[in-house]
Short mmCIF file of C-alpha atoms in Angstrom, two decimals:
data_model
loop_
_atom_site.label_atom_id
_atom_site.label_comp_id
_atom_site.label_asym_id
_atom_site.label_seq_id
_atom_site.Cartn_x
_atom_site.Cartn_y
_atom_site.Cartn_z
CA UNK A 21 83.91 97.15 102.54
CA UNK A 22 82.96 97.19 105.79
CA UNK A 23 85.78 97.08 108.48
CA UNK A 24 86.17 95.65 111.73
CA UNK A 25 83.40 95.39 113.47
CA UNK A 26 83.24 95.03 117.25
CA UNK A 27 80.53 94.63 119.87
CA UNK A 28 78.95 95.00 122.51
CA UNK A 29 79.80 98.52 122.06
CA UNK A 30 79.68 99.19 126.03
CA UNK A 31 79.47 97.00 128.87
CA UNK A 32 78.19 97.31 131.81
CA UNK A 33 78.85 93.75 134.93
CA UNK A 34 78.72 93.60 138.54
CA UNK A 35 81.78 91.66 139.70
CA UNK A 36 81.52 87.82 139.53
CA UNK A 37 79.99 87.67 136.20
CA UNK A 38 81.02 87.01 132.48
CA UNK A 39 81.21 89.11 130.18
CA UNK A 40 81.31 88.25 126.25
CA UNK A 41 82.75 90.48 123.18
CA UNK A 42 82.70 90.35 120.03
CA UNK A 43 84.50 90.57 117.03
CA UNK A 44 84.36 90.49 113.10
CA UNK A 45 87.19 91.31 111.38
CA UNK A 46 87.48 93.22 108.07
CA UNK A 47 86.46 90.95 105.32
CA UNK A 48 89.64 88.77 103.53
CA UNK A 49 91.36 88.70 106.87
CA UNK A 50 92.17 85.57 109.09
CA UNK A 51 94.62 87.44 111.64
CA UNK A 52 92.15 88.31 114.37
CA UNK A 53 94.42 90.00 117.65
CA UNK A 54 92.64 91.39 121.07
CA UNK A 55 94.69 94.12 122.87
CA UNK A 56 93.46 95.91 126.32
CA UNK A 57 93.71 100.04 126.92
CA UNK A 58 93.53 100.95 130.55
CA UNK A 59 92.46 105.19 129.99
CA UNK A 60 96.29 107.69 129.56
CA UNK A 61 97.57 103.71 128.64
CA UNK A 62 99.37 102.45 125.38
CA UNK A 63 97.39 98.94 124.10
CA UNK A 64 98.13 95.64 125.33
CA UNK A 65 98.55 92.67 123.53
CA UNK A 66 96.64 89.82 124.90
CA UNK A 67 96.00 87.54 122.43
CA UNK A 68 96.87 86.15 118.70
CA UNK A 69 94.50 83.80 116.87
CA UNK A 70 93.78 82.08 113.76
CA UNK A 71 90.19 80.43 111.68
CA UNK A 72 90.77 77.89 115.51
CA UNK A 73 94.28 78.18 116.07
CA UNK A 74 95.44 80.37 119.18
CA UNK A 75 98.56 81.69 117.59
CA UNK A 76 100.33 82.97 120.83
CA UNK A 77 98.61 84.26 124.31
CA UNK A 78 101.38 85.64 125.97
CA UNK A 79 100.01 88.81 126.82
CA UNK A 80 96.56 87.06 128.38
CA UNK A 81 96.08 87.08 131.83
CA UNK A 82 96.56 82.77 133.11
CA UNK A 83 93.12 83.04 135.05
CA UNK A 84 89.13 84.29 133.95
CA UNK A 85 90.48 84.90 129.99
CA UNK A 86 89.93 83.07 126.98
CA UNK A 87 89.45 83.54 123.03
CA UNK A 88 88.73 81.44 120.71
CA UNK A 89 87.34 82.32 116.65
CA UNK A 90 85.63 79.35 115.28
CA UNK A 91 84.66 77.72 111.68
CA UNK A 92 82.02 80.44 111.93
CA UNK A 93 81.31 83.00 114.05
CA UNK A 94 83.43 86.13 115.83
CA UNK A 95 86.30 85.78 117.23
CA UNK A 96 85.15 86.46 121.26
CA UNK A 97 86.68 87.13 124.81
CA UNK A 98 85.66 85.95 127.17
CA UNK A 99 86.36 87.28 130.95
CA UNK A 100 84.76 85.23 133.36
CA UNK A 101 84.39 86.65 137.07
CA UNK A 102 84.98 89.69 136.30
CA UNK A 103 86.29 92.61 139.14
CA UNK A 104 87.23 96.16 139.05
CA UNK A 105 90.16 95.68 137.37
CA UNK A 106 88.86 94.35 134.51
CA UNK A 107 86.98 97.82 133.62
CA UNK A 108 89.25 99.02 130.33
CA UNK A 109 88.27 99.50 126.97
CA UNK A 110 89.14 95.95 124.25
CA UNK A 111 90.21 96.73 121.46
CA UNK A 112 90.33 93.95 118.34
CA UNK A 113 92.40 94.37 115.34
CA UNK A 114 92.54 91.99 111.52
CA UNK A 115 95.17 92.01 109.40
CA UNK A 116 95.99 89.89 105.83
CA UNK A 117 98.83 88.57 107.20
CA UNK A 118 100.99 87.46 110.55
CA UNK A 119 101.81 89.12 113.84
CA UNK A 120 104.30 91.64 113.30
CA UNK A 121 104.37 91.90 109.52
CA UNK A 122 101.75 93.39 108.51
CA UNK A 123 99.48 96.49 109.38
CA UNK A 124 96.30 95.67 111.36
CA UNK A 125 92.63 97.58 111.42
CA UNK A 126 91.64 98.69 114.29
CA UNK A 127 87.38 98.31 115.44
CA UNK A 128 85.63 100.72 117.27
CA UNK A 129 86.27 98.89 120.95
CA UNK A 130 84.44 97.09 123.71
CA UNK A 131 84.41 99.59 126.82
CA UNK A 132 83.93 97.12 129.64
CA UNK A 133 83.09 99.13 132.75
CA UNK A 134 82.32 96.45 135.85
CA UNK A 135 80.82 98.11 138.83
CA UNK B 27 111.04 91.41 127.88
CA UNK B 28 110.89 94.39 125.05
CA UNK B 29 109.88 97.97 125.25
CA UNK B 30 109.09 100.75 123.62
CA UNK B 31 108.93 103.68 125.30
CA UNK B 32 107.36 107.16 124.05
CA UNK B 33 108.23 111.33 124.54
CA UNK B 34 106.89 113.28 124.72
CA UNK B 35 103.49 112.23 126.91
CA UNK B 36 101.63 115.02 126.34
CA UNK B 37 102.05 118.12 124.14
CA UNK B 38 100.41 120.96 123.11
CA UNK B 39 101.52 123.50 120.38
CA UNK B 40 99.25 126.57 119.28
CA UNK B 41 97.76 125.61 115.18
CA UNK B 42 100.77 126.31 112.67
CA UNK B 43 103.30 125.25 114.72
CA UNK B 44 105.61 122.25 113.64
CA UNK B 45 105.31 118.52 116.48
CA UNK B 46 107.86 115.68 116.41
CA UNK B 47 106.96 112.23 118.48
CA UNK B 48 110.01 110.24 119.33
CA UNK B 49 110.21 106.34 119.98
CA UNK B 50 112.92 104.53 121.38
CA UNK B 51 113.23 100.44 121.49
CA UNK B 52 115.14 98.46 124.15
CA UNK B 53 116.10 96.58 121.87
CA UNK B 54 116.21 95.61 117.49
CA UNK B 55 113.29 96.24 115.86
CA UNK B 56 112.57 94.61 112.19
CA UNK B 57 110.00 96.86 111.87
CA UNK B 58 107.93 99.84 112.94
CA UNK B 59 104.08 100.63 112.20
CA UNK B 60 103.27 104.18 113.96
CA UNK B 61 98.88 104.33 114.73
CA UNK B 62 96.76 107.55 115.26
CA UNK B 63 93.63 107.08 118.22
CA UNK B 64 91.87 110.34 118.18
CA UNK B 65 89.56 111.59 121.52
CA UNK B 66 87.53 107.97 122.07
CA UNK B 67 87.91 106.22 118.61
CA UNK B 68 89.83 103.86 118.02
CA UNK B 69 93.86 103.78 116.92
CA UNK B 70 94.42 103.90 112.65
CA UNK B 71 96.95 102.43 110.89
CA UNK B 72 99.33 105.70 108.99
CA UNK B 73 102.95 103.47 108.34
CA UNK B 74 104.76 100.65 108.56
CA UNK B 75 108.83 101.55 108.17
CA UNK B 76 111.18 98.62 107.65
CA UNK B 77 113.99 99.50 105.79
CA UNK B 78 117.26 101.73 108.11
CA UNK B 79 117.78 105.12 107.92
CA UNK B 80 114.01 104.60 105.41
CA UNK B 81 112.15 107.76 105.91
CA UNK B 82 109.22 107.94 104.45
CA UNK B 83 106.09 110.98 103.86
CA UNK B 84 102.58 111.91 103.91
CA UNK B 85 101.52 115.15 103.33
CA UNK B 86 102.05 117.35 106.30
CA UNK B 87 103.58 114.14 108.48
CA UNK B 88 107.65 112.95 108.23
CA UNK B 89 107.90 109.18 109.82
CA UNK B 90 112.27 108.33 110.54
CA UNK B 91 113.12 104.49 111.65
CA UNK B 92 116.66 104.93 112.85
CA UNK B 93 120.04 103.33 111.30
CA UNK B 94 120.63 100.74 114.48
CA UNK B 95 116.77 100.24 113.55
CA UNK B 96 115.97 100.81 117.45
CA UNK B 97 114.42 104.42 117.33
CA UNK B 98 111.80 106.35 115.22
CA UNK B 99 110.19 109.96 114.83
CA UNK B 100 106.97 111.53 113.60
CA UNK B 101 106.67 115.18 112.91
CA UNK B 102 103.77 117.05 111.65
CA UNK B 103 103.90 120.79 109.79
CA UNK B 104 102.23 123.19 110.61
CA UNK B 105 99.70 121.73 112.56
CA UNK B 106 96.43 121.80 112.51
CA UNK B 107 93.46 121.24 114.46
CA UNK B 108 92.43 117.71 112.48
CA UNK B 109 95.70 116.57 113.30
CA UNK B 110 95.05 115.66 117.45
CA UNK B 111 94.53 113.30 118.78
CA UNK B 112 97.46 109.73 120.70
CA UNK B 113 100.44 109.37 118.00
CA UNK B 114 101.37 105.44 118.78
CA UNK B 115 104.54 103.97 117.73
CA UNK B 116 104.98 99.74 117.77
CA UNK B 117 107.63 97.97 116.93
CA UNK B 118 106.93 93.85 116.46
CA UNK B 119 111.52 92.27 117.04
CA UNK B 120 111.01 89.72 114.64
CA UNK B 121 108.38 88.19 111.97
CA UNK B 122 106.42 86.60 114.08
CA UNK B 123 105.61 88.79 117.29
CA UNK B 124 103.84 90.32 118.97
CA UNK B 125 102.80 94.55 118.29
CA UNK B 126 104.45 95.94 121.00
CA UNK B 127 102.86 99.57 121.15
CA UNK B 128 104.62 102.73 123.02
CA UNK B 129 102.22 104.57 125.61
CA UNK B 130 101.43 107.37 123.00
CA UNK B 131 101.96 110.63 122.80
CA UNK B 132 98.70 112.86 123.12
CA UNK B 133 99.03 116.02 120.62
CA UNK B 134 96.76 119.29 120.98
CA UNK B 135 96.26 121.62 118.78
CA UNK B 136 94.95 125.50 120.47
CA UNK B 137 92.94 127.49 117.61
#
């Protein structure tokens, strides 16, 4: 049973470019979460999605960031006009049920570097 | 908003010594989860505690959930080099609210 998959594993973008991060949840999971992790920091919740719906985006910056989880295909976290402060590891996780109630399975992460 | 604090931030132990990390929430939790992240890796789920005063064991790891459901601890007996990593607690206040992660305790084990 394949785990959570994320790609790319490493992404380098120049300031002002767009970054697109992809996440395929574990088979049978329809709940997806995105987190950001800065060095020496914990995981900061960004957004929680189910198929075709954003359930909770309370941790998402209001501008430049968006997320989707289409009916077909992976979940995508999009960061427009990246800035140096966006450099971080972005982890996707999936769970068999709703947030706060079930364990989450994390992907290997995408390390974004903005130059 | 809800805050989850962990102490200590770092812990260096000799192999064979015990290790404990503590987690405190500013609000009452519905459940608490623990994760381990190896250097350069991703968080891996260890356990979930739901009941007040609950204690669970996994081999050398013992997890406790406080009576007031606002604090938790993870104790490792006789650490090994394979225990190296950062241990995070994560709590949810209600059933449909995001998990809030602590900043983690980074454990180093000296052989």
